[in-house]
CSV table of C-alpha atoms in Angstrom, one decimal:
chain,number,residue,atom,x,y,z
A,1,MET,CA,0.0,0.0,0.0
A,2,LYS,CA,2.8,2.4,1.0
A,3,LYS,CA,4.8,1.4,-2.1
A,4,SER,CA,1.8,2.0,-4.3
A,5,TRP,CA,1.3,5.5,-2.8
A,6,TYR,CA,5.0,6.4,-3.3
A,7,GLY,CA,4.8,5.2,-6.9
A,8,SER,CA,1.7,7.3,-7.6
A,9,ALA,CA,3.3,10.4,-6.1
A,10,ALA,CA,6.4,10.0,-8.1
A,11,LEU,CA,4.4,9.6,-11.3
A,12,LEU,CA,2.4,12.7,-10.5
A,13,LEU,CA,5.6,14.7,-9.8
A,14,SER,CA,7.2,13.6,-13.1
A,15,LEU,CA,4.1,14.6,-15.0
A,16,SER,CA,4.0,18.0,-13.3
A,17,LEU,CA,7.7,18.6,-14.1
A,18,LEU,CA,7.1,17.5,-17.7
A,19,LEU,CA,4.2,20.0,-18.1
A,20,VAL,CA,6.2,22.9,-16.5
A,21,LEU,CA,9.2,22.2,-18.8
A,22,SER,CA,7.0,21.8,-21.8
A,23,GLY,CA,5.3,25.2,-21.0
A,24,CYS,CA,8.7,26.9,-20.6
A,25,SER,CA,9.9,25.4,-23.9
A,26,SER,CA,6.8,26.6,-25.7
A,27,LYS,CA,7.2,30.1,-24.2
A,28,GLY,CA,10.9,30.2,-25.2
A,29,ASP,CA,10.1,29.1,-28.7
A,30,ALA,CA,7.5,31.9,-29.0
A,31,ALA,CA,10.0,34.5,-27.7
A,32,ALA,CA,12.6,33.3,-30.1
A,33,SER,CA,10.3,33.5,-33.1
A,34,GLU,CA,9.1,37.0,-32.0
A,35,GLY,CA,12.6,38.3,-31.3
A,36,ASN,CA,13.3,40.9,-28.7
A,37,ASP,CA,10.9,43.4,-30.3
A,38,SER,CA,7.8,41.2,-29.9
A,39,GLY,CA,7.2,40.6,-33.6
A,40,LYS,CA,8.4,44.0,-34.8
A,41,PRO,CA,10.3,43.9,-38.1
A,42,LYS,CA,14.0,44.1,-37.7
A,43,ALA,CA,15.5,47.5,-38.3
A,44,LEU,CA,17.4,47.9,-41.6
A,45,LYS,CA,21.1,48.6,-41.1
A,46,ILE,CA,22.2,51.4,-43.4
A,47,LYS,CA,25.8,52.7,-43.7
A,48,ILE,CA,25.6,56.4,-44.6
A,49,ALA,CA,28.4,58.5,-46.1
A,50,ASP,CA,28.7,61.8,-44.3
A,51,ILE,CA,31.1,64.8,-43.8
A,52,ASN,CA,32.0,66.7,-40.6
A,53,THR,CA,30.0,69.8,-41.4
A,54,ASN,CA,26.6,68.2,-42.2
A,55,PRO,CA,24.3,67.9,-39.1
A,56,THR,CA,21.3,66.2,-40.7
A,57,PHE,CA,22.2,62.5,-40.3
A,58,ARG,CA,23.7,63.1,-36.8
A,59,VAL,CA,20.5,64.8,-35.7
A,60,ALA,CA,18.4,61.8,-37.0
A,61,LEU,CA,20.7,59.4,-35.1
A,62,ASP,CA,21.0,61.4,-31.9
A,63,LYS,CA,17.4,62.3,-31.6
A,64,GLY,CA,16.1,58.8,-32.2
A,65,ILE,CA,14.5,59.7,-35.5
A,66,PHE,CA,16.2,57.0,-37.5
A,67,ALA,CA,15.2,54.4,-34.8
A,68,LYS,CA,11.6,55.6,-34.9
A,69,HIS,CA,11.5,54.9,-38.7
A,70,GLY,CA,13.1,51.5,-38.3
A,71,ILE,CA,16.6,52.5,-39.5
A,72,ASP,CA,19.8,51.2,-37.8
A,73,ALA,CA,22.1,53.9,-39.0
A,74,GLU,CA,25.9,53.9,-39.1
A,75,ILE,CA,27.6,57.2,-40.1
A,76,ILE,CA,30.9,57.0,-41.9
A,77,ASN,CA,32.9,60.3,-42.3
A,78,PHE,CA,34.7,61.4,-45.4
A,79,GLY,CA,36.7,64.5,-46.4
A,80,THR,CA,34.2,65.5,-49.1
A,81,PRO,CA,30.8,64.3,-50.2
A,82,ALA,CA,32.5,63.1,-53.5
A,83,GLU,CA,34.6,60.7,-51.5
A,84,GLY,CA,31.5,59.4,-49.8
A,85,VAL,CA,29.9,58.8,-53.2
A,86,ASN,CA,33.0,57.0,-54.4
A,87,ALA,CA,32.7,54.7,-51.3
A,88,LEU,CA,29.5,53.3,-52.9
A,89,PHE,CA,31.6,51.6,-55.6
A,90,ILE,CA,33.4,49.5,-53.0
A,91,LYS,CA,30.3,48.9,-50.9
A,92,GLN,CA,31.8,50.7,-48.0
A,93,VAL,CA,28.5,52.6,-47.6
A,94,ASP,CA,24.9,52.0,-48.7
A,95,VAL,CA,23.8,55.6,-49.2
A,96,ALA,CA,25.7,58.8,-50.0
A,97,PHE,CA,24.9,62.4,-50.9
A,98,GLY,CA,26.7,65.0,-52.9
A,99,ALA,CA,26.4,67.8,-55.5
A,100,ASP,CA,25.1,67.0,-58.9
A,101,PHE,CA,28.6,66.4,-60.3
A,102,PRO,CA,29.7,63.4,-58.1
A,103,VAL,CA,26.1,62.0,-58.1
A,104,LEU,CA,26.0,62.0,-61.9
A,105,ASN,CA,29.4,60.5,-62.0
A,106,ALA,CA,28.2,57.6,-59.9
A,107,VAL,CA,25.0,56.9,-61.8
A,108,ALA,CA,26.9,57.1,-65.1
A,109,LYS,CA,29.2,54.3,-64.0
A,110,GLY,CA,26.6,51.6,-63.4
A,111,ASP,CA,23.9,50.3,-61.2
A,112,TYR,CA,23.3,53.3,-59.0
A,113,SER,CA,20.2,55.6,-58.8
A,114,ILE,CA,19.3,59.0,-57.4
A,115,ILE,CA,16.6,58.4,-54.7
A,116,ALA,CA,15.9,62.1,-53.8
A,117,SER,CA,17.3,65.6,-54.1
A,118,ALA,CA,18.3,67.2,-50.8
A,119,GLY,CA,19.3,70.8,-51.6
A,120,GLN,CA,18.0,73.9,-53.4
A,121,ALA,CA,20.0,75.5,-56.2
A,122,THR,CA,19.4,79.0,-54.8
A,123,ASP,CA,21.4,82.2,-54.7
A,124,GLN,CA,21.5,81.9,-50.9
A,125,ALA,CA,23.0,78.4,-51.0
A,126,ALA,CA,25.5,79.5,-53.7
A,127,ALA,CA,26.7,82.4,-51.6
A,128,VAL,CA,28.2,80.1,-49.0
A,129,TRP,CA,30.9,79.0,-51.6
A,130,LYS,CA,33.6,81.5,-51.3
A,131,LEU,CA,36.7,82.0,-53.4
A,132,TYR,CA,39.8,82.8,-51.3
A,133,VAL,CA,43.0,84.0,-53.1
A,134,ARG,CA,46.5,85.1,-52.2
A,135,ASP,CA,46.8,88.8,-51.5
A,136,GLU,CA,48.7,89.6,-54.7
A,137,ILE,CA,45.5,88.6,-56.7
A,138,LYS,CA,43.4,91.8,-56.7
A,139,SER,CA,40.9,90.9,-59.4
A,140,ALA,CA,39.8,87.9,-61.5
A,141,ALA,CA,42.2,89.0,-64.3
A,142,ASP,CA,45.2,88.3,-61.9
A,143,LEU,CA,44.2,84.5,-61.9
A,144,LYS,CA,45.8,84.1,-65.3
A,145,GLY,CA,48.9,81.9,-65.0
A,146,LYS,CA,48.1,81.0,-61.4
A,147,ASN,CA,47.8,77.6,-59.6
A,148,LEU,CA,44.1,77.0,-58.7
A,149,SER,CA,42.9,74.3,-56.3
A,150,PHE,CA,40.0,72.0,-56.7
A,151,MET,CA,38.6,69.0,-54.8
A,152,ARG,CA,39.0,65.8,-56.8
A,153,GLY,CA,35.7,64.2,-57.9
A,154,THR,CA,33.6,67.4,-57.1
A,155,PHE,CA,31.9,70.0,-59.2
A,156,LEU,CA,34.7,72.5,-58.6
A,157,PRO,CA,36.4,72.1,-62.1
A,158,TYR,CA,33.0,73.0,-63.6
A,159,LEU,CA,32.8,76.1,-61.3
A,160,TRP,CA,36.3,77.1,-62.3
A,161,ASP,CA,35.5,76.6,-66.0
A,162,GLU,CA,32.3,78.8,-65.8
A,163,TYR,CA,33.9,81.5,-63.6
A,164,LEU,CA,37.0,81.8,-65.7
A,165,LYS,CA,35.0,81.8,-68.9
A,166,GLU,CA,33.1,84.8,-67.6
A,167,GLN,CA,36.3,86.6,-66.8
A,168,GLY,CA,37.8,85.9,-70.3
A,169,ILE,CA,40.4,83.4,-69.1
A,170,ALA,CA,40.8,80.0,-70.8
A,171,LEU,CA,41.4,76.9,-68.7
A,172,GLY,CA,44.7,76.5,-70.6
A,173,ASP,CA,45.9,79.8,-69.0
A,174,VAL,CA,45.8,78.4,-65.5
A,175,THR,CA,47.0,75.3,-63.6
A,176,LEU,CA,44.4,73.2,-61.8
A,177,THR,CA,45.7,71.2,-58.8
A,178,GLY,CA,43.5,68.5,-57.4
A,179,GLN,CA,43.3,67.9,-53.7
A,180,GLY,CA,41.4,65.5,-51.5
A,181,ALA,CA,39.8,67.6,-48.8
A,182,PHE,CA,39.2,71.2,-47.7
A,183,ASP,CA,41.9,71.0,-45.0
A,184,GLU,CA,44.5,70.1,-47.6
A,185,ALA,CA,43.4,73.1,-49.7
A,186,PHE,CA,43.5,75.4,-46.7
A,187,ILE,CA,47.1,74.4,-45.9
A,188,ALA,CA,48.2,74.6,-49.5
A,189,LEU,CA,46.7,78.2,-49.8
A,190,LYS,CA,48.2,79.2,-46.5
A,191,GLN,CA,51.7,78.0,-47.6
A,192,GLY,CA,51.4,79.5,-51.1
A,193,ASP,CA,51.4,76.1,-52.8
A,194,VAL,CA,48.2,77.2,-54.6
A,195,ASP,CA,47.0,80.7,-55.3
A,196,ALA,CA,43.3,80.3,-55.1
A,197,ALA,CA,40.7,77.9,-53.8
A,198,TRP,CA,36.9,77.6,-53.2
A,199,PHE,CA,35.7,76.8,-49.7
A,200,SER,CA,32.3,76.2,-48.1
A,201,GLY,CA,31.3,76.2,-44.4
A,202,SER,CA,31.7,78.9,-41.8
A,203,ALA,CA,34.2,76.9,-39.7
A,204,LEU,CA,36.7,77.1,-42.6
A,205,THR,CA,35.8,80.5,-44.0
A,206,ASP,CA,36.1,82.1,-40.5
A,207,LYS,CA,39.6,80.7,-40.3
A,208,LEU,CA,40.4,82.0,-43.8
A,209,ALA,CA,39.1,85.4,-42.9
A,210,ALA,CA,41.6,85.6,-40.1
A,211,LEU,CA,44.5,84.2,-42.1
A,212,GLU,CA,47.2,86.6,-43.2
A,213,GLY,CA,48.1,86.7,-46.8
A,214,VAL,CA,44.8,85.7,-48.3
A,215,HIS,CA,41.4,87.4,-48.8
A,216,GLU,CA,38.0,86.6,-50.2
A,217,LEU,CA,37.6,87.6,-53.9
A,218,THR,CA,34.1,86.5,-54.7
A,219,ASP,CA,31.4,83.9,-54.0
A,220,MET,CA,29.5,81.5,-56.2
A,221,SER,CA,26.3,83.5,-56.2
A,222,LYS,CA,28.1,86.0,-58.5
A,223,THR,CA,28.6,83.2,-61.0
A,224,PRO,CA,26.1,81.3,-63.2
A,225,VAL,CA,26.6,78.1,-61.3
A,226,ARG,CA,24.0,76.9,-58.9
A,227,LEU,CA,24.5,73.7,-56.9
A,228,GLY,CA,21.9,70.9,-56.7
A,229,MET,CA,22.4,68.1,-54.3
A,230,GLY,CA,21.2,64.5,-54.5
A,231,ILE,CA,21.0,61.3,-52.5
A,232,VAL,CA,22.2,58.2,-54.3
A,233,ALA,CA,22.3,54.4,-53.6
A,234,GLY,CA,22.9,51.2,-55.3
A,235,ASN,CA,20.0,49.8,-57.4
A,236,GLU,CA,20.2,46.3,-55.7
A,237,PHE,CA,20.0,47.9,-52.2
A,238,VAL,CA,17.1,50.1,-53.2
A,239,GLN,CA,15.1,47.2,-54.8
A,240,ALA,CA,15.7,44.9,-51.9
A,241,ASN,CA,14.7,47.5,-49.3
A,242,SER,CA,12.2,49.8,-51.0
A,243,GLY,CA,9.9,50.4,-48.0
A,244,ALA,CA,12.8,51.0,-45.6
A,245,ILE,CA,14.5,53.4,-48.1
A,246,GLY,CA,11.2,55.4,-48.0
A,247,GLU,CA,11.4,55.4,-44.2
A,248,PHE,CA,15.1,56.5,-44.3
A,249,LEU,CA,14.1,59.5,-46.5
A,250,ALA,CA,11.2,60.4,-44.2
A,251,ALA,CA,13.6,60.3,-41.3
A,252,VAL,CA,16.1,62.6,-43.1
A,253,ASP,CA,13.3,65.0,-43.9
A,254,GLU,CA,12.1,65.0,-40.3
A,255,ALA,CA,15.7,65.5,-39.0
A,256,SER,CA,16.2,68.4,-41.3
A,257,ALA,CA,13.1,70.1,-40.0
A,258,TYR,CA,14.2,69.4,-36.4
A,259,ALA,CA,17.6,70.9,-37.1
A,260,GLN,CA,16.1,74.1,-38.4
A,261,ALA,CA,13.8,74.4,-35.4
A,262,HIS,CA,16.4,73.6,-32.8
A,263,PRO,CA,19.7,75.3,-33.9
A,264,GLU,CA,21.2,75.6,-30.4
A,265,GLU,CA,20.7,71.8,-29.8
A,266,VAL,CA,22.3,71.1,-33.2
A,267,ALA,CA,25.3,73.4,-32.4
A,268,GLU,CA,25.8,71.6,-29.1
A,269,LEU,CA,25.7,68.2,-30.9
A,270,MET,CA,28.1,69.2,-33.6
A,271,PHE,CA,30.5,70.6,-31.0
A,272,LYS,CA,30.2,67.5,-28.8
A,273,GLU,CA,30.8,65.0,-31.6
A,274,LEU,CA,33.1,66.9,-34.0
A,275,LYS,CA,34.4,69.9,-32.1
A,276,GLN,CA,32.8,72.2,-34.7
A,277,PRO,CA,32.5,75.7,-33.3
A,278,LYS,CA,28.9,76.3,-32.2
A,279,GLU,CA,28.9,79.7,-34.0
A,280,ALA,CA,29.8,78.0,-37.3
A,281,THR,CA,26.9,75.6,-37.1
A,282,LEU,CA,24.5,78.5,-36.2
A,283,LYS,CA,25.7,80.4,-39.2
A,284,ASP,CA,25.5,77.5,-41.7
A,285,LEU,CA,22.1,76.0,-40.6
A,286,PRO,CA,19.8,78.7,-42.1
A,287,THR,CA,21.7,79.1,-45.3
A,288,ASN,CA,21.7,75.5,-46.4
A,289,PRO,CA,18.6,73.6,-45.2
A,290,TRP,CA,18.1,70.1,-46.5
A,291,LYS,CA,14.9,69.9,-48.6
A,292,VAL,CA,14.2,66.2,-49.2
A,293,GLY,CA,12.1,65.7,-52.3
A,294,PHE,CA,12.4,65.9,-56.1
A,295,THR,CA,11.2,68.9,-58.2
A,296,GLN,CA,11.5,70.0,-61.8
A,297,ALA,CA,14.3,72.4,-60.6
A,298,ALA,CA,16.2,69.5,-59.2
A,299,TYR,CA,15.9,67.6,-62.5
A,300,ASP,CA,16.9,70.7,-64.5
A,301,SER,CA,20.0,71.2,-62.4
A,302,LEU,CA,21.0,67.5,-63.0
A,303,ALA,CA,20.3,67.7,-66.7
A,304,GLY,CA,22.4,70.9,-67.1
A,305,GLN,CA,25.3,69.4,-65.2
A,306,LYS,CA,25.1,66.2,-67.1
A,307,LYS,CA,25.2,68.0,-70.4
A,308,TYR,CA,28.4,69.8,-69.3
A,309,MET,CA,30.0,66.5,-68.2
A,310,VAL,CA,29.1,64.7,-71.4
A,311,ASP,CA,30.2,67.6,-73.6
A,312,THR,CA,33.6,67.8,-71.9
A,313,GLY,CA,34.2,64.0,-71.9
A,314,ILE,CA,34.0,63.7,-68.1
A,315,ILE,CA,31.1,61.2,-68.7
A,316,GLU,CA,32.3,59.2,-71.7
A,317,GLN,CA,28.9,57.5,-72.5
A,318,ASP,CA,25.7,59.6,-72.4
A,319,PHE,CA,22.7,58.0,-70.7
A,320,ASP,CA,19.0,58.7,-70.1
A,321,LEU,CA,18.7,60.6,-66.9
A,322,ASP,CA,15.2,59.5,-66.2
A,323,SER,CA,16.4,55.9,-66.1
A,324,LYS,CA,18.7,56.8,-63.2
A,325,LEU,CA,15.9,58.0,-61.0
A,326,SER,CA,14.5,55.6,-58.4
A,327,LEU,CA,11.8,57.8,-56.8
A,328,GLU,CA,9.2,55.2,-55.8
A,329,PRO,CA,10.3,54.9,-52.2
A,330,LEU,CA,10.3,58.7,-51.9
A,331,LYS,CA,6.8,58.9,-53.5
A,332,GLN,CA,5.5,56.4,-51.0
A,333,ALA,CA,7.0,58.1,-48.0
A,334,LEU,CA,6.7,61.8,-48.9
A,335,PRO,CA,4.3,62.0,-51.9
A,336,ASP,CA,3.8,65.7,-51.6
A,337,LYS,CA,7.5,66.3,-51.9
A,338,VAL,CA,7.7,64.8,-55.4
A,339,THR,CA,6.5,67.3,-58.0
A,340,TYR,CA,8.6,66.2,-61.0
A,341,THR,CA,6.8,64.1,-63.6
A,342,LYS,CA,8.5,62.4,-66.5
């Protein structure tokens, strides 16, 4: 009788343990299938090419805007936007931005598309590009025979061409020296290795204004050149992540608006992360706001720049510009910001 009772108790205990373990296992399996986010889709990891003077992506990351839109962003810094665009070719980044020149250079080379424009080709935006020259250069005519700096892979050769043409100077009458970043051009101008260079951004132009032996000669708003800006990505990446790309663009648009509304916060952020002087950020923010979208003006800016690049042989093989636009993610996320129609 005693033996039978013990046997029954042991059997009941075993069954209870089995049920508990089975329940735990089921619960564990469910948690594993849901992930830590309880069934939420996994955030898309995007490596973004950036430069030290651009606050937009950093605001989106720091203020949780990327996370809110399901983007796991990693920002990778380059000396110029053109270097960031070039990083697409070796898959170092997934998304890059730049002026029309490097963006067109990218899409001309293969399976890359423009997914949005981000800047306005306005007089105000053009005025931030300033030409600094050695003190012996008193007028544009004095540039003849001089050594002029440009950033490799950027629109600056085009700007030089247009500016000099207006001044009656042929490109053959000057020497163009390619450099990799603004800091390099700053040192070259300071040391007299080059005689003139274009610069953008208050952090640099404030330093140049205080530099002995150089002075500002003009700015880009006094030339016929206006600078569009685009966001570019690989076709394969866009096609595989169309919805997430739309969310990325929506996040960038939101971050741009946030930056304009909270300049002091942005200045603090840029100083904390990059040691950029707060006054430089406060000067630059209102003159060059990001405008995510795609307009007829953005298309016309690209078309004009493409014509120049094809005519001068920079782009060897002409292409259909419309075929290089991947605007569907933008249309889905920000339909009112796309006013261009083919």
